[in-house]
Coordinates of C-alpha atoms and ligand atoms in Angstrom, one line a residue:
X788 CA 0.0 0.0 0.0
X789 CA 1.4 3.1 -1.1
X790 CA 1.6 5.6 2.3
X791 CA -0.5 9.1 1.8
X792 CA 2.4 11.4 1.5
X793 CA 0.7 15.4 1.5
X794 CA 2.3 17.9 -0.6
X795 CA 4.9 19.5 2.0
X796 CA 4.0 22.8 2.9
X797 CA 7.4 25.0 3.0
X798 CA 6.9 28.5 5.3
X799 CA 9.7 30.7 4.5
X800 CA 10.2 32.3 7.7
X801 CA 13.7 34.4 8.7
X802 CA 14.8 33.1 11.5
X803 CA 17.1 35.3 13.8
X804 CA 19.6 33.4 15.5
X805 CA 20.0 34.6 19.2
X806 CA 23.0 33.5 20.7
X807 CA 22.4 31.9 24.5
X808 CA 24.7 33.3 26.8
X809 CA 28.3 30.9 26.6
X810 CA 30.4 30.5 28.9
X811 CA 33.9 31.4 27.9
X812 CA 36.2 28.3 27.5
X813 CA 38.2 28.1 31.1
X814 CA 40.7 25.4 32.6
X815 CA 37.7 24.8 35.2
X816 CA 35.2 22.2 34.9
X817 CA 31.5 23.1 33.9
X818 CA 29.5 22.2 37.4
X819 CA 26.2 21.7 35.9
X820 CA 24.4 18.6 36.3
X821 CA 24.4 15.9 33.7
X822 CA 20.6 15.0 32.1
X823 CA 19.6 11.4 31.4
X824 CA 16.8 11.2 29.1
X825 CA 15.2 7.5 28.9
X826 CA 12.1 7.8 26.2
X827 CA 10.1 4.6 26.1
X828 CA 7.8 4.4 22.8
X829 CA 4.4 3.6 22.9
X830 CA 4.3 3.1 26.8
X831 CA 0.6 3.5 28.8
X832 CA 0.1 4.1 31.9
X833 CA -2.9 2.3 32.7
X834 CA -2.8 -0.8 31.5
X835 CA 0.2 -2.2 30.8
X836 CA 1.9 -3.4 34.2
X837 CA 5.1 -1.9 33.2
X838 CA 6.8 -2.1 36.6
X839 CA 6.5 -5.8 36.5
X840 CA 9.4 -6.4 33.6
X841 CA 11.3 -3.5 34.7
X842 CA 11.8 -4.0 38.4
X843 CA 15.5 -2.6 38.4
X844 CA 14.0 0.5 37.1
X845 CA 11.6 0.4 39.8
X846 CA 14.3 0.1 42.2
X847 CA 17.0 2.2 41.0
X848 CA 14.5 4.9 39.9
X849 CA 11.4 5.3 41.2
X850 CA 12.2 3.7 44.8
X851 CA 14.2 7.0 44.6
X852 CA 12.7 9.7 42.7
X853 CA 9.4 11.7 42.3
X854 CA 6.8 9.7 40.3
X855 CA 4.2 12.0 38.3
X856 CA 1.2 9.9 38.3
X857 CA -0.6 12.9 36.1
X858 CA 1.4 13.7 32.7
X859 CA 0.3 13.6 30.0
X860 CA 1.2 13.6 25.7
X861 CA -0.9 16.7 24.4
X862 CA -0.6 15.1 20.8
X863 CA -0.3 11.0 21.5
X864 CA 1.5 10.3 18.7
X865 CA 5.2 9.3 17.8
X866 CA 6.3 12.0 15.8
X867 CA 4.1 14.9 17.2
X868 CA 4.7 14.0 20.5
X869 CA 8.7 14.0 20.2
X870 CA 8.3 17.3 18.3
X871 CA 6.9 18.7 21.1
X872 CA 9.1 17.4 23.7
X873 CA 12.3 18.7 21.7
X874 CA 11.1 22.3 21.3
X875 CA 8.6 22.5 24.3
X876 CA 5.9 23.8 21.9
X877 CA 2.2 22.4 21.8
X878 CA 1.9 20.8 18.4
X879 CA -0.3 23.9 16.7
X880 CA 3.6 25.6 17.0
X881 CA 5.3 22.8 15.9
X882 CA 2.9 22.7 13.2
X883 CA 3.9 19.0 13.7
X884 CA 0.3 17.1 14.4
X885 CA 1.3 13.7 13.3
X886 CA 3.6 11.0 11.5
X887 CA 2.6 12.0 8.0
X888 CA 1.9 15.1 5.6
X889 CA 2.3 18.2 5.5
X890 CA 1.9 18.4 9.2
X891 CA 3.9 15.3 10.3
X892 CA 6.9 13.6 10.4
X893 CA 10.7 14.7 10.2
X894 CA 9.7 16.9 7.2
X895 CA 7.4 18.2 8.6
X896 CA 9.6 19.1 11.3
X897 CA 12.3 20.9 9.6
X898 CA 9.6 22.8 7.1
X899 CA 7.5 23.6 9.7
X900 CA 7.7 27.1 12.7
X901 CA 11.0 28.4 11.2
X902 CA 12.7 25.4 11.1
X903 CA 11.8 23.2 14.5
X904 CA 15.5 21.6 14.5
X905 CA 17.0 25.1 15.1
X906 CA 14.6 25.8 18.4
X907 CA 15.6 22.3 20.1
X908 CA 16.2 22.3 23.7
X909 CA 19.3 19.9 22.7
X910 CA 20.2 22.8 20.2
X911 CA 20.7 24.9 23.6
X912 CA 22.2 22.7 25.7
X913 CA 24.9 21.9 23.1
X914 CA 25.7 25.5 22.7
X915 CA 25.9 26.3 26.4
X916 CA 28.8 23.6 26.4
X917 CA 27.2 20.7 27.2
X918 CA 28.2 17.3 25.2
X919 CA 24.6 15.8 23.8
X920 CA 24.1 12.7 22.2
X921 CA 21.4 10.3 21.0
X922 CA 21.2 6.6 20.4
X923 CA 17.5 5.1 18.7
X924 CA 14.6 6.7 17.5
X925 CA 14.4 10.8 16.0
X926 CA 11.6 11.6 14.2
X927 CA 8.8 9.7 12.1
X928 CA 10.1 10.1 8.9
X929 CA 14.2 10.0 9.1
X930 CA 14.3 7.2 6.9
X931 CA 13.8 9.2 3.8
X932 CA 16.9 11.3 4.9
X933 CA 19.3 9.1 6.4
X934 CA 22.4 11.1 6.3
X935 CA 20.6 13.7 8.0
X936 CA 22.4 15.2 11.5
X937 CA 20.3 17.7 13.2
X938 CA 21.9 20.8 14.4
X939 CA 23.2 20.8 18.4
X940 CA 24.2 16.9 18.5
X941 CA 27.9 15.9 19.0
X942 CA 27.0 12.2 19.3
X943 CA 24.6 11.1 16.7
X944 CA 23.0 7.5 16.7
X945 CA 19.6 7.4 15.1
X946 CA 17.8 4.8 13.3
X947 CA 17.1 5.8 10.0
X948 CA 15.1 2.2 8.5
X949 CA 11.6 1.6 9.6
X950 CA 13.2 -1.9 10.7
X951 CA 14.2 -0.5 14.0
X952 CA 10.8 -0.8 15.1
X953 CA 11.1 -5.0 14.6
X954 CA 14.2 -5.0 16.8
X955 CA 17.0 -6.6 13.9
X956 CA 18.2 -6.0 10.6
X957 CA 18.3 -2.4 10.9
X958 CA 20.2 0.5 10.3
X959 CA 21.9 3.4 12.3
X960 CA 23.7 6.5 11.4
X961 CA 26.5 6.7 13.3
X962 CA 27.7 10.5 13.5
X963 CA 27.4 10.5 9.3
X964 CA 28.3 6.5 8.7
X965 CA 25.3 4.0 8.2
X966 CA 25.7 1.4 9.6
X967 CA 23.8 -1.9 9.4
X968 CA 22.8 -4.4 12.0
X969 CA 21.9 -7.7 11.6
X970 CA 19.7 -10.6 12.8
X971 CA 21.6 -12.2 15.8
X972 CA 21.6 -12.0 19.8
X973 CA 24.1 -9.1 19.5
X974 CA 22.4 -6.9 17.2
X975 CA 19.1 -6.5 19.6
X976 CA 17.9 -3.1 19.2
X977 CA 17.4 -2.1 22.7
X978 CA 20.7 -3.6 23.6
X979 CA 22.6 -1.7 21.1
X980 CA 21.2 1.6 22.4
X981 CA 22.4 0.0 25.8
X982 CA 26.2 0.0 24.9
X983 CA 25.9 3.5 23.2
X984 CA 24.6 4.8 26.4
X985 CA 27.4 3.3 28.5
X986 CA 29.9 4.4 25.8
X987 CA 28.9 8.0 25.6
X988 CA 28.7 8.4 29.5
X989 CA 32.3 7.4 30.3
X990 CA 33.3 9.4 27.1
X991 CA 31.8 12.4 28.4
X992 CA 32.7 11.3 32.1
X993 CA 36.2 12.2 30.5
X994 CA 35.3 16.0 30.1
X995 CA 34.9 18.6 31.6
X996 CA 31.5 19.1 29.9
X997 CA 27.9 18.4 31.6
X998 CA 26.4 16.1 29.3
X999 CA 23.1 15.1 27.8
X1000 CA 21.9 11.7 26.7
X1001 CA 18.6 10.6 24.9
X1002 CA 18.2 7.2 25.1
X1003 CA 15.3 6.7 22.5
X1004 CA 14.9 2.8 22.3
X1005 CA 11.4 2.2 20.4
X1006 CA 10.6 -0.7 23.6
X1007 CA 8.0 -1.5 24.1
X1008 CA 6.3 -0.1 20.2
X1009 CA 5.1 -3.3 18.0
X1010 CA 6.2 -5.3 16.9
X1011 CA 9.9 -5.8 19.2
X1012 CA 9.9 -8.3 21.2
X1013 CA 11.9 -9.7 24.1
X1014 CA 15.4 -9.9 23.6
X1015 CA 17.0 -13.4 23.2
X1016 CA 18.2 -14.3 26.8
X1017 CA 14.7 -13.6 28.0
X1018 CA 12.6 -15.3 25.1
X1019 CA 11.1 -17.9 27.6
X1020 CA 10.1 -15.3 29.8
X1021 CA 5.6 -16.1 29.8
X1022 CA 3.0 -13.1 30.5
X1023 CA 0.1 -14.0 31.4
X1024 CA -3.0 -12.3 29.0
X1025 CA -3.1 -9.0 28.6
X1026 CA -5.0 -7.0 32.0
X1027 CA -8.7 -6.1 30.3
X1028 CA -9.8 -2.8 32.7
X1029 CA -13.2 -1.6 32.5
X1030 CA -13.3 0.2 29.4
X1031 CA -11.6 -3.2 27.6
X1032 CA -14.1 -3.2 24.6
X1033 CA -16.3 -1.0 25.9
X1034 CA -19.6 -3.3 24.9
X1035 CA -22.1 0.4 24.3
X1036 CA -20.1 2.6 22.0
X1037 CA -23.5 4.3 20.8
X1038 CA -22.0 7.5 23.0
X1039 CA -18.7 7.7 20.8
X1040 CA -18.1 9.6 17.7
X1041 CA -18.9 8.9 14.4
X1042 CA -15.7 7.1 13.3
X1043 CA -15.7 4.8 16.6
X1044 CA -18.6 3.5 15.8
X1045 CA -18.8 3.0 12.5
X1046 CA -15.4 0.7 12.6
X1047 CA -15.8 -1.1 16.2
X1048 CA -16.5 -3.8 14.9
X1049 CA -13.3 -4.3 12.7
X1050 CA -11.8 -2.5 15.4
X1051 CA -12.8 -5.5 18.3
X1052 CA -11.8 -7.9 15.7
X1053 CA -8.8 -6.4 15.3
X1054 CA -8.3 -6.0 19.4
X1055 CA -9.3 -9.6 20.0
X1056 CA -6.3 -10.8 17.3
X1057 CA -3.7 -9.0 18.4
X1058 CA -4.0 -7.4 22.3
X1059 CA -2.4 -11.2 24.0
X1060 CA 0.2 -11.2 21.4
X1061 CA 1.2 -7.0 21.6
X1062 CA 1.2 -7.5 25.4
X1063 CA 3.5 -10.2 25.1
X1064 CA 5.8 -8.7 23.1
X1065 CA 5.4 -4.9 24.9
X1066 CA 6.5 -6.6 28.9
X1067 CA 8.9 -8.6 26.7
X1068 CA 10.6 -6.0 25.2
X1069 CA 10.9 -4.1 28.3
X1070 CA 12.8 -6.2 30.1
X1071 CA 15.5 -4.9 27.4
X1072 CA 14.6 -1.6 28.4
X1073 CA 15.2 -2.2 32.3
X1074 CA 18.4 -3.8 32.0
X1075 CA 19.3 -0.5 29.9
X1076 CA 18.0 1.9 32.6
X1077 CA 20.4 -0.7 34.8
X1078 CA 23.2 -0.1 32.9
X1079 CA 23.0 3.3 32.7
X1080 CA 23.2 3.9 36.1
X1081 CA 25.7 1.7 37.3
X1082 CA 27.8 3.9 34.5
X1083 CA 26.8 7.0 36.1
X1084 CA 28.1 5.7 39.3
X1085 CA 31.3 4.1 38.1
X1086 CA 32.5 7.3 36.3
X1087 CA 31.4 9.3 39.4
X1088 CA 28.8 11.3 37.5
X1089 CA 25.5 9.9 39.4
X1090 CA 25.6 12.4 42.2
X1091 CA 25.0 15.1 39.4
X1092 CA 22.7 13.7 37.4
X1093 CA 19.6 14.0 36.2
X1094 CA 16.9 11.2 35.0
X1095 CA 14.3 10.8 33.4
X1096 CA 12.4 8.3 32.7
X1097 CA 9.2 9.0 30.1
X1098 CA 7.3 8.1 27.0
X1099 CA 6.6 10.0 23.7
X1100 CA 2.4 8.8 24.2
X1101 CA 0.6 6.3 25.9
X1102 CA -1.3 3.1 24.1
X1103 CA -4.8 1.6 24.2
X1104 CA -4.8 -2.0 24.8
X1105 CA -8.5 -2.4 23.6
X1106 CA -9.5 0.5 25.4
X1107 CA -12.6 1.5 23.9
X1108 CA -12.3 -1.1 20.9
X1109 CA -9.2 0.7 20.4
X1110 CA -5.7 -0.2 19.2
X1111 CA -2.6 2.2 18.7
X1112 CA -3.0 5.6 20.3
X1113 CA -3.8 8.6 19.0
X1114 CA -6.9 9.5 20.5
X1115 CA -8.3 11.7 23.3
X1116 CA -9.1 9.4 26.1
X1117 CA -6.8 8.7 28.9
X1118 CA -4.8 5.6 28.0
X1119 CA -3.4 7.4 24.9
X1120 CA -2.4 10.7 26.8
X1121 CA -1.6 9.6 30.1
X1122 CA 2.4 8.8 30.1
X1123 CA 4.5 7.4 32.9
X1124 CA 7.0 9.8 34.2
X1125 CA 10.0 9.6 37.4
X1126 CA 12.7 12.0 37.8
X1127 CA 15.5 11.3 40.3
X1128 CA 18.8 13.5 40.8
X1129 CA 19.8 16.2 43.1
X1130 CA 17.5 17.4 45.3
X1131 CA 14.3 16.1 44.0
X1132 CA 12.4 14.6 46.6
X1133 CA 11.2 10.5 46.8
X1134 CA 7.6 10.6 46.2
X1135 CA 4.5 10.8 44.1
X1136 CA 3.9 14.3 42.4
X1137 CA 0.0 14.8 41.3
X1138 CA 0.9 18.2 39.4
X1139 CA -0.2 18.2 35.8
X1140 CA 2.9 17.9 33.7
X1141 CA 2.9 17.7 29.9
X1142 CA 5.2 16.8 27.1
X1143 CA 6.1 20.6 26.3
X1144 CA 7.1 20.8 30.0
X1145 CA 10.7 18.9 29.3
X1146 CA 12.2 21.5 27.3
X1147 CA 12.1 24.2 29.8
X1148 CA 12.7 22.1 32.7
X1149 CA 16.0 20.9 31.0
X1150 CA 17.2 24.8 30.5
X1151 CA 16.4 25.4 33.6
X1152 CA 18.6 22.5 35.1
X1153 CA 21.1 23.7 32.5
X1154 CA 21.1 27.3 33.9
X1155 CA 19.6 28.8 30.7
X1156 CA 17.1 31.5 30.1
X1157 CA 13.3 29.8 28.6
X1158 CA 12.8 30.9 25.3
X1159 CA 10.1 33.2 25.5
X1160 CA 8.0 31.0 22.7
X1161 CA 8.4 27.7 24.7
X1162 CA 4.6 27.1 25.4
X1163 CA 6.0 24.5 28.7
X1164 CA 6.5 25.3 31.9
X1165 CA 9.8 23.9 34.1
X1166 CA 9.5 21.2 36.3
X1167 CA 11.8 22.0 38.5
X1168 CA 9.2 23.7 41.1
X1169 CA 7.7 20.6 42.0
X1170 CA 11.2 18.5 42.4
X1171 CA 10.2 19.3 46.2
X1172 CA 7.5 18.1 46.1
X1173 CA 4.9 20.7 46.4
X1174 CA 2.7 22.2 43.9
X1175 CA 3.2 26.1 43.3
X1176 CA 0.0 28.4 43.3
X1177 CA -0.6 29.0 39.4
X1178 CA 0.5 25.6 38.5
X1179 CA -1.6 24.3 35.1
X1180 CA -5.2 22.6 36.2
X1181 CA -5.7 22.2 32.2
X1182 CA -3.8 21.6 29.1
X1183 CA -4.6 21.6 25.6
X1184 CA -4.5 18.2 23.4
X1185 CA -5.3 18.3 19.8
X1186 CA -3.9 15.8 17.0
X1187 CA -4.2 16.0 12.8
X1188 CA -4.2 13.2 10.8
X1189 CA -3.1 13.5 7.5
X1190 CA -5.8 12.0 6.0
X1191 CA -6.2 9.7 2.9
X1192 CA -8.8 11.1 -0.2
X1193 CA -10.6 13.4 2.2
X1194 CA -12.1 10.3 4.1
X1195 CA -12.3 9.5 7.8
X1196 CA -10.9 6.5 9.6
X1197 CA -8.9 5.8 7.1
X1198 CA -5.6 3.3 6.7
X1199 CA -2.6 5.5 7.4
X1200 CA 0.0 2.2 7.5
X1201 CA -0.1 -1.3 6.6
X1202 CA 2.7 -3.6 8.1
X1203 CA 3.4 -6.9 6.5
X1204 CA 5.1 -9.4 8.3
X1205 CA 4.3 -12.7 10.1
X1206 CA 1.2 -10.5 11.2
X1207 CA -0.5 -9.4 7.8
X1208 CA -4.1 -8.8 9.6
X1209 CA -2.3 -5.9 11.6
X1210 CA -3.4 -2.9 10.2
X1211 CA -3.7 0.8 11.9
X1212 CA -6.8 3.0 11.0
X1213 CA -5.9 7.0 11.2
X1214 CA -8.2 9.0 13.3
X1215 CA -10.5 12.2 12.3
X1216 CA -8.6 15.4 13.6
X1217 CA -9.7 16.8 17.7
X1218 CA -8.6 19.3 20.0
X1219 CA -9.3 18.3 23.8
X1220 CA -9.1 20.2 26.4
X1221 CA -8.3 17.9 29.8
X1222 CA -8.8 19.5 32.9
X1223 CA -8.7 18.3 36.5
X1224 CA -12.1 17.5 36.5
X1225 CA -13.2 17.1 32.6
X1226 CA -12.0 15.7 29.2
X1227 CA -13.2 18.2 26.7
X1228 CA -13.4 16.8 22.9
X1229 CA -13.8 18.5 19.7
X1230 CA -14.1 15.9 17.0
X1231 CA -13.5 16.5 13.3
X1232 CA -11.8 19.8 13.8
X1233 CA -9.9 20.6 10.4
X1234 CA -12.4 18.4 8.4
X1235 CA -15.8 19.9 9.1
X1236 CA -17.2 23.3 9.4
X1237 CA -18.0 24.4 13.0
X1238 CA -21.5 22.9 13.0
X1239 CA -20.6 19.5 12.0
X1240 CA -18.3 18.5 14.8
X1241 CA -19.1 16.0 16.9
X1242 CA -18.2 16.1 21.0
X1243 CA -17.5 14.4 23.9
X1244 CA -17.7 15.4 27.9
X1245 CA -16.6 12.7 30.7
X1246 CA -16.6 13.6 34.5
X1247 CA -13.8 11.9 35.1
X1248 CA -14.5 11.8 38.9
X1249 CA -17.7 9.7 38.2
X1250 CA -16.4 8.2 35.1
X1251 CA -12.2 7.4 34.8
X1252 CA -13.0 4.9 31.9
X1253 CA -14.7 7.3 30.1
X1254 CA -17.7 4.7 29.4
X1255 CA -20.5 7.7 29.4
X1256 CA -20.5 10.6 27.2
X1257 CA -22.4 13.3 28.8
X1258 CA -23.3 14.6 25.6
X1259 CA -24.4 11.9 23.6
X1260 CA -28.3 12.9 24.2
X1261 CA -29.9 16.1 24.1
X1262 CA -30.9 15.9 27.5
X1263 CA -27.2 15.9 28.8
X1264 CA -26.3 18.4 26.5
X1265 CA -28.8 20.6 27.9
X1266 CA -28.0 19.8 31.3
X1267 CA -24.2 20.5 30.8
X1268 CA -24.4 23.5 28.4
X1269 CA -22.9 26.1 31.2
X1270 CA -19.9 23.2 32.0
X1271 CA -19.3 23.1 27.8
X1272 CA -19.8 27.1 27.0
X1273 CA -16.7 27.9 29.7
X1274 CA -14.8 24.8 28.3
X1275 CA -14.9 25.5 25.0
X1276 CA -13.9 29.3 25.6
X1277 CA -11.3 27.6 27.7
X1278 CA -10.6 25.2 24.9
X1279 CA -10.2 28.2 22.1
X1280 CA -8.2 30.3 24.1
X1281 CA -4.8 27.2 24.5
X1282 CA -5.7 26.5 20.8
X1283 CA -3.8 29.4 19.3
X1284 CA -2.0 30.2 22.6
X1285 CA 1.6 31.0 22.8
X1286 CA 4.5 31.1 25.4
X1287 CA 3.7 31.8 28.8
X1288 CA -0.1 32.4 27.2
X1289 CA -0.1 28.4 27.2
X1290 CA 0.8 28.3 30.8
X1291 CA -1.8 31.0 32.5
X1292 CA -5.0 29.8 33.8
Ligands
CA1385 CA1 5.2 6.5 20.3
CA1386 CA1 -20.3 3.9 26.3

């Protein structure tokens, strides 16, 4: 199946580039703390019992650090969701809403707010001093510019095949040299990513520089599966919560309902086997988190460093009839997240934290001024613990799918392979606004004229599986029409907001 690929949109914008305050080169060593990025792909929050096949992350991590048990991806997809945590930009910035078209993917990226690559937080780091590097997944996209090195990396390790995602026979570019792995034991993605991390930490140990390190495995995204050495390791069947094929989907949009069916088939086929293959896969990922730190500790660095351990998006494991992510409810937005280093406290943290909250938070760490057009808001306030008065209570969530011959639901992908049926249905475009209390769901936003959407309220106090739409029938729509008016207001305002706009309440 040939993939939808929109005609790219190029903005020619002049960008100004504003030198960040360097520190002269001195004999002394640069004090600032080192930051330790761990990205897991395609990791929920809700359902998959991640802890289980990464108990030395547990331990070495969260038995330590601060646990946010509320962030969240404000566009739940790969590429989108990445674009966002580089530049600390809500996705209508970005203009990066998805994997594909003119509004997705690494072109996207590049052609897209000025050039996105030139606004990373990475960018900043590296010229501040710090040493940065990368090993695993960019950008959506990459493969069709392999020898591509983005600006503000001095250690460059991306995958730049769409084979990474299977675990073997892929292929990395190696600061400008592709090279290609193969099919046995050694060659296991997440292991490979592994030894670069260890390898880049004692190189940089050697410096005098603070460094930064993204270790962007694609564990636990389909179809990887456990490496070799733990291939006899059994799950048991994937955990079915409440909302696992949620029987009445009369209250859902148009699109839900209209493929649930093929969508439940699909679920049915494939759930057991994904969730197999997803606690398989990160049992890789905790003996990298493992390795990591005992290299930070070895080379003396630990005590001033940073980690972080994240995802790009969540995943519905049959959620709703629903496979993949991308969509508004809370298995696809809600992300794990722990951060241990100096002086953040052990603990559980229930501020609202979002993906466009990484960016600042790392300047900040890093002793750099916030751009004023970073839309996020640092972290670092709550290391203690607390939550400050103004902290968000809302965010704004909103995704764009690049569509296929102006329909809805349509196939974005098709993957071949031992699992032909597999198959992953686009969604129709939504903004969302989450709050504390409410998710807030515009359907059909860039295909239909403002009459034509369609919507969805959940009190999420009565209702955490979002089974009931509140405004599936007239009668609740009458009965919640003050709650939608100062949502929607709410809802328009973060949709075109910018800097601290995004952040005031
Ligand atoms: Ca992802
Ligand atoms: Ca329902």
């Amino acid at each position: 199946m040939t993939l939808f690929r929109g005609t790219a949109r190029l903005l020619v914008t002049t960008v100004l580039a504003v030198p960040l305050a360097v520190s002269g080169s001195t004999a002394e060593a640069d004090p600032r703390p080192n930051i330790v990025m761990i990205l897991a792909d395609d990791l929920d929050e809700r359902a998959t019992p991640y802890w289980e096949s990464m108990p030395k992350t547990k331990a070495l991590l969260q038995d330590s650090g601060l646990t946010f048990t509320d962030s969240f991806a404000t566009t739940p997809i790969c590429c989108a969701a990445r674009a966002s945590i580089l530049t600390g930009q809500y996705g209508h910035n970005t203009q990066v809403l998805t994997n594909e078209g003119d509004q997705g993917g690494f072109a996207a990226f590049v052609a897209n707010n000025g050039d996105n690559e030139s606004r990373t937080f990475v960018k900043h780091l590296h010229d501040s001093g710090y040493r940065t590097g990368m090993a695993g997944k960019y950008l959506n996209g990459l493969e069709d510019h392999p020898h591509h090195i983005p600006p503000g990396w001095d250690d460059w390790n991306a995958g730049v095949t769409k084979s990474l995602y299977t675990g073997y026979n892929y292929t990395l570019n190696e600061n400008g040299t592709l090279v290609e792995y193969g099919s046995g034991p050694g060659d296991y993605q997440v292991d490979v990513i592994a030894d670069k991390s260890v390898k880049f930490i004692e190189e940089s140990a050697a410096t005098d520089r603070p460094f930064f390190w993204y270790a962007a495995s694609t564990a636990p995204h389909s179809p990887m599966s456990a490496p070799p050495r733990y291939a006899g390791t059994r799950f048991g069947a994937a955990p079915h919560p409440k909302n696992f094929q949620e029987q009445d989907v009369s209250d859902k949009p148009t699109w839900l309902r209209q493929s649930a069916k093929a969508r439940s088939a699909t679920v049915a086929l494939t759930n057991d086997w994904d969730h197999h293959n997803r606690m398989g896969s990160l049992l890789a990922l905790d003996d990298m988190v493992a390795d990591i730190v005992r290299t930070l500790k070895e080379t003396g660095e630990y005590d001033n460093t940073y980690l972080v351990f994240a995802s790009d998006n969540g995943y519905n494991m049959g959620a709703h009839r629903l496979f993949q992510k991308m969509a508004p409810y809370e298995e696809s937005i809600r992300v794990p997240l722990v951060i241990a280093g100096p002086g953040v406290r052990h603990g559980t943290s229930r501020a609202m934290v979002t993906s466009i909250d990484y960016a600042p938070t790392f300047l900040e760490l890093a002793g750099l001024p916030v751009p004023a057009d970073m839309d996020g808001a640092s972290m670092t306030p709550l290391f203690g613990g607390g939550i400050p008065q103004g902290w968000r209570t809302d965010f704004f969530g909103q995704y764009g799918g690049s569509g296929l011959d102006g329909r809805d639901g349509i196939f974005q992908e098709y993957t071949t392979g031992d699992r032909k049926e597999l198959y992953v249905i686009d969604l129709p475009s939504w903004s969302s606004l989450r709050t504390e209390r409410y998710t807030y769901t515009r359907w059909y936003d860039l295909e239909r004229a403002a009459g034509e959407r369609e919507y969805e309220l959940y009190d999420l106090t009565t209702d955490p599986y979002q089974l009931d739409n509140l405004l599936a029938t007239e009668s609740g729509r009458q009965k919640y029409a003050e709650v939608v008016a100062r949502l929607d207001r709410r809802l328009n305002e973060l949709s075109g907001c910018k800097g601290i706009a995004c952040r005031k309440a």
